[in-house]
XYZ file of C-alpha atoms in Angstrom:
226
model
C -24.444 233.883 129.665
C -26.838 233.571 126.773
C -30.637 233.635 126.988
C -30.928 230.640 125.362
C -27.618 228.144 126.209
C -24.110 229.092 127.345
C -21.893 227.963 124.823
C -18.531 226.882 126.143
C -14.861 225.486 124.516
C -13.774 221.936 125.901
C -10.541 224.231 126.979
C -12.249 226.152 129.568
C -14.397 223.156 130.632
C -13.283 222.419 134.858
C -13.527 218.731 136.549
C -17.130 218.870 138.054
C -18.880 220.714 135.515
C -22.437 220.063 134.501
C -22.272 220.416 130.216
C -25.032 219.471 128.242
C -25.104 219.552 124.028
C -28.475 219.881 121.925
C -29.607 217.054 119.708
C -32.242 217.202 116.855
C -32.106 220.806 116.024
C -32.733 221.854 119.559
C -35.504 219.923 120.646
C -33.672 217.890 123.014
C -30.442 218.745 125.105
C -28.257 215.606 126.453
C -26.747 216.225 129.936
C -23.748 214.587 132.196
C -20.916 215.715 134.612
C -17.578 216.715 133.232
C -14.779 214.406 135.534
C -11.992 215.719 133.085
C -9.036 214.154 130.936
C -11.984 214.120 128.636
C -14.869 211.998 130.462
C -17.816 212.613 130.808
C -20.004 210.376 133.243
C -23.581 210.561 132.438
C -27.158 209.163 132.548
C -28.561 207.548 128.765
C -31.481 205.382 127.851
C -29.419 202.523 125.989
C -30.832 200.810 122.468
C -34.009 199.283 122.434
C -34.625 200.219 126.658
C -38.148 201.570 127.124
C -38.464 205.677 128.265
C -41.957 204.419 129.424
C -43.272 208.269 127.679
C -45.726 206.026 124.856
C -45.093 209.561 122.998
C -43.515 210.859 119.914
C -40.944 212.125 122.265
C -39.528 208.245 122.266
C -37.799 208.483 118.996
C -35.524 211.970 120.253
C -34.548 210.181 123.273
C -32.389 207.862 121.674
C -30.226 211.006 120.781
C -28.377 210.568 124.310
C -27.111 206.986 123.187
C -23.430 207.818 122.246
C -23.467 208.115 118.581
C -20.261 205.794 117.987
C -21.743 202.260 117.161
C -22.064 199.874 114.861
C -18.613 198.437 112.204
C -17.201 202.005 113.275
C -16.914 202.319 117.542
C -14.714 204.843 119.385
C -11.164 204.257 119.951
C -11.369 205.337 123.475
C -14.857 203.903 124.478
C -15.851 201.040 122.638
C -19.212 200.263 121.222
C -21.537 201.929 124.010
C -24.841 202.238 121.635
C -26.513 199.183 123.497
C -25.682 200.540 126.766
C -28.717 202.082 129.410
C -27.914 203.631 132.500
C -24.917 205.390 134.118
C -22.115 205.031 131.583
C -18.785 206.928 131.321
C -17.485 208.201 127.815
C -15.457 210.702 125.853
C -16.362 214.109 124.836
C -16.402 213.122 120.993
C -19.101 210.805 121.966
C -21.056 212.664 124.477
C -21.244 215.851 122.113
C -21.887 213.871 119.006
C -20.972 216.129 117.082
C -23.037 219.120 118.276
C -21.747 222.108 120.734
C -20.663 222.576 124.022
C -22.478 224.253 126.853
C -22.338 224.767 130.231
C -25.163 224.445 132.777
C -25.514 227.248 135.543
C -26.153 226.827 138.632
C -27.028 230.002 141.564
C -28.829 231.833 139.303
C -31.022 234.871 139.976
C -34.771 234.234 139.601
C -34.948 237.158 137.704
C -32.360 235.468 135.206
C -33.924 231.948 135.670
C -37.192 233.634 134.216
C -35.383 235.378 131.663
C -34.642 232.546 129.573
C -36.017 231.355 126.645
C -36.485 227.539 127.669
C -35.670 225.510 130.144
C -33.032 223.067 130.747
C -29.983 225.772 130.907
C -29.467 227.093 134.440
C -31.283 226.544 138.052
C -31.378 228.654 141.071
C -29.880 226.049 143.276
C -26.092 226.098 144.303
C -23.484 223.687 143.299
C -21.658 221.269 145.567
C -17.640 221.815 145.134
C -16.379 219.903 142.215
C -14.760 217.357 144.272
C -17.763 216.258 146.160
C -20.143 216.615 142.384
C -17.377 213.956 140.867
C -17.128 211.781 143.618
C -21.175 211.625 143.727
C -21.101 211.021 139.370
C -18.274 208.206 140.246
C -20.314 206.677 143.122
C -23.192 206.287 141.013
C -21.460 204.896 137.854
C -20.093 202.446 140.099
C -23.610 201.272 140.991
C -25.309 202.183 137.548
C -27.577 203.421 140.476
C -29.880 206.161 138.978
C -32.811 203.579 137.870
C -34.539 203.574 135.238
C -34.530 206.071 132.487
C -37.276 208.677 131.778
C -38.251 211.545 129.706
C -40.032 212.928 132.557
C -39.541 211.812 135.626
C -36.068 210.243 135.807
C -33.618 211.808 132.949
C -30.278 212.811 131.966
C -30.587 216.306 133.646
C -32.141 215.031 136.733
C -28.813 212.977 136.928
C -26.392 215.530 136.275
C -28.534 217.842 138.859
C -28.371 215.383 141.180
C -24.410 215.198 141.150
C -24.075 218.649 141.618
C -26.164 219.612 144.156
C -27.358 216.207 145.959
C -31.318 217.706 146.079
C -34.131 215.083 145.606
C -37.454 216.305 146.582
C -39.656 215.112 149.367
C -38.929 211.571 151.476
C -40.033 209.410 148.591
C -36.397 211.340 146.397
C -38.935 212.341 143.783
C -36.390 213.709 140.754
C -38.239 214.927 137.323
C -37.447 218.598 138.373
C -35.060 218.803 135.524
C -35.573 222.087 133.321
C -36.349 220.491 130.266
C -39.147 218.201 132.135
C -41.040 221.466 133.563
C -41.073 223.227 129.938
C -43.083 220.865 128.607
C -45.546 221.350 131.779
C -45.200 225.157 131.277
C -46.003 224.627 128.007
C -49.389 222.597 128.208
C -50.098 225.468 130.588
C -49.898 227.959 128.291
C -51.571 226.422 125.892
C -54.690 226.861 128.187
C -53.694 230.244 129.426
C -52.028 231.779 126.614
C -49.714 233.682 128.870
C -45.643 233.264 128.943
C -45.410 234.999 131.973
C -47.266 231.736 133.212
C -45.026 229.895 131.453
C -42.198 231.265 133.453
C -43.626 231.356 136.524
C -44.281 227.612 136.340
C -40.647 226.849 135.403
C -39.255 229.042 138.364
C -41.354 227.696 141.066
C -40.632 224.108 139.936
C -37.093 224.275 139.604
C -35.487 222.198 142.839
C -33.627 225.507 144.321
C -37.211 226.935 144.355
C -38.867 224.257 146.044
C -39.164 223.857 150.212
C -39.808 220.294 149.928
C -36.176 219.937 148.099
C -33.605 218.130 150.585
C -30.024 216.883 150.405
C -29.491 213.182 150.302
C -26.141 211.815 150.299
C -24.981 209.133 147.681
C -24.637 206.590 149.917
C -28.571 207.071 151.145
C -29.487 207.886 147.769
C -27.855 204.045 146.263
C -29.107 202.420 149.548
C -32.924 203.484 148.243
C -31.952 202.354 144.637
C -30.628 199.112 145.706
C-alpha cells in the first residue's frame, strides 16, 4: 500500500476488484470493476456526451473513453470510442496503456488521511465479490448509472457503488467519489492554507464516513434510474 496509488499486476487482479489507471500524467484516474477473463465493466462519458462541468476539466474527461477507435479498433471489443455510459471492455482498453492499481476499501482513517490525494482507498467495506459483480452486471444490463459527471456522477462513484451498494441520503446522492472531494479539499485550502484541512475534508466526506450513507440494492437503485 503506497501513499499515493497501489500499483498492482493483471496476475494478481481477483473477479470483483475495484482497479483504476491514471490518465494525463496523473491528473485524472479512470475507474471500473474487475469481472475477470479480462473485463472490466465500467462507467465512461462516450465522444462528444456533455460532463455538464463548463470547465477545463472537460477536455481530461474524455481520457476514460477506451482509447481503441478510429481505422484501428480492438480485436476483442470493437470500436467503443462513441460509447457513454455503462460499457464492458478489455483490460488493454481500460488501462490504455497506463498502470494498474487497485482501489482499497476498509481502510483506517488514520491511513485514509495519510494519503497524498484522493481517489485511492475509502473507509467503507466491500461487498463479497460475487454480490460487487453481480451489481456491475445488473447495471451494464440497464446502462443504468445516468448521466455522466465530473462531480457528481463519475467513474469512481460507479465502481464505489458496485462494491459497497452506499448512496447517500433518500434522494441516492453519489459524487462522494475520492477524486470529487479533492478538488473540494482543495478550494478549501486555498482559503485556509492548511492540509490538515485538506484531509480532514476528504475523510469526513468519504461515504464510509458519512451517517447519512445507506445501502440500496440494485434492483431499487435501477427502479429510481428508470
Amino acid at each position: 500500500m503506497g501513499l499515493f496509488s497501489n500499483k498492482i499486476s493483471i496476475d494478481n487482479l481477483k473477479p470483483g476488484d475495484h482497479i483504476y489507471s491514471w490518465r494525463n500524467a496523473y491528473i485524472y484516474s479512470h475507474h471500473g470493476i474487475y469481472i475477470g477473463d479480462g473485463k472490466v465493466i465500467h462507467f465512461t462519458r462516450g465522444g462528444g456526451l456533455e460532463t455538464g462541468t463548463g470547465t477545463f476539466l472537460d477536455k481530461f474527461i474524455v481520457s476514460s473513453i477506451p482509447n481503441h477507435g478510429g481505422d484501428n479498433p480492438c480485436p476483442n471489443c470493437g470500436k467503443q470510442s462513441d460509447l457513454g455510459g455503462v460499457i464492458s471492455s478489455c483490460l488493454d482498453c481500460f488501462i490504455a496503456g497506463g498502470d494498474l492499481f487497485l482501489f482499497d476499501y476498509g481502510v483506517s482513517p488514520a491511513i485514509f488521511m495519510s494519503k497524498l490525494r484522493g481517489g485511492t482507498c475509502t473507509t467503507a467495506t466491500s461487498d463479497p465479490p460475487d454480490q460487487v459483480i453481480s451489481r456491475a452486471k445488473s447495471l451494464l444490463s440497464r446502462n443504468g448509472f445516468g448521466d455522466y459527471h465530473v462531480f457528481e456522477n463519475n467513474c469512481e462513484d460507479f465502481a464505489m457503488y458496485c462494491k459497497t451498494s452506499l448512496v447517500v441520503g433518500k434522494s441516492y446522492v453519489l459524487g462522494r467519489s475520492g477524486q470529487a472531494n479533492s478538488v473540494s479539499a482543495a478550494a478549501c485550502v486555498a482559503r485556509m492554507l492548511s492540509p490538515w484541512a485538506s484531509n480532514a475534508i476528504r475523510l469526513f466526506s468519504d461515504i464510509g464516513m458519512r451517517n447519512d450513507a445507506v445501502k440500496v440494492p440494485v434492483e431499487k437503485f435501477l427502479a429510481k434510474e428508470s
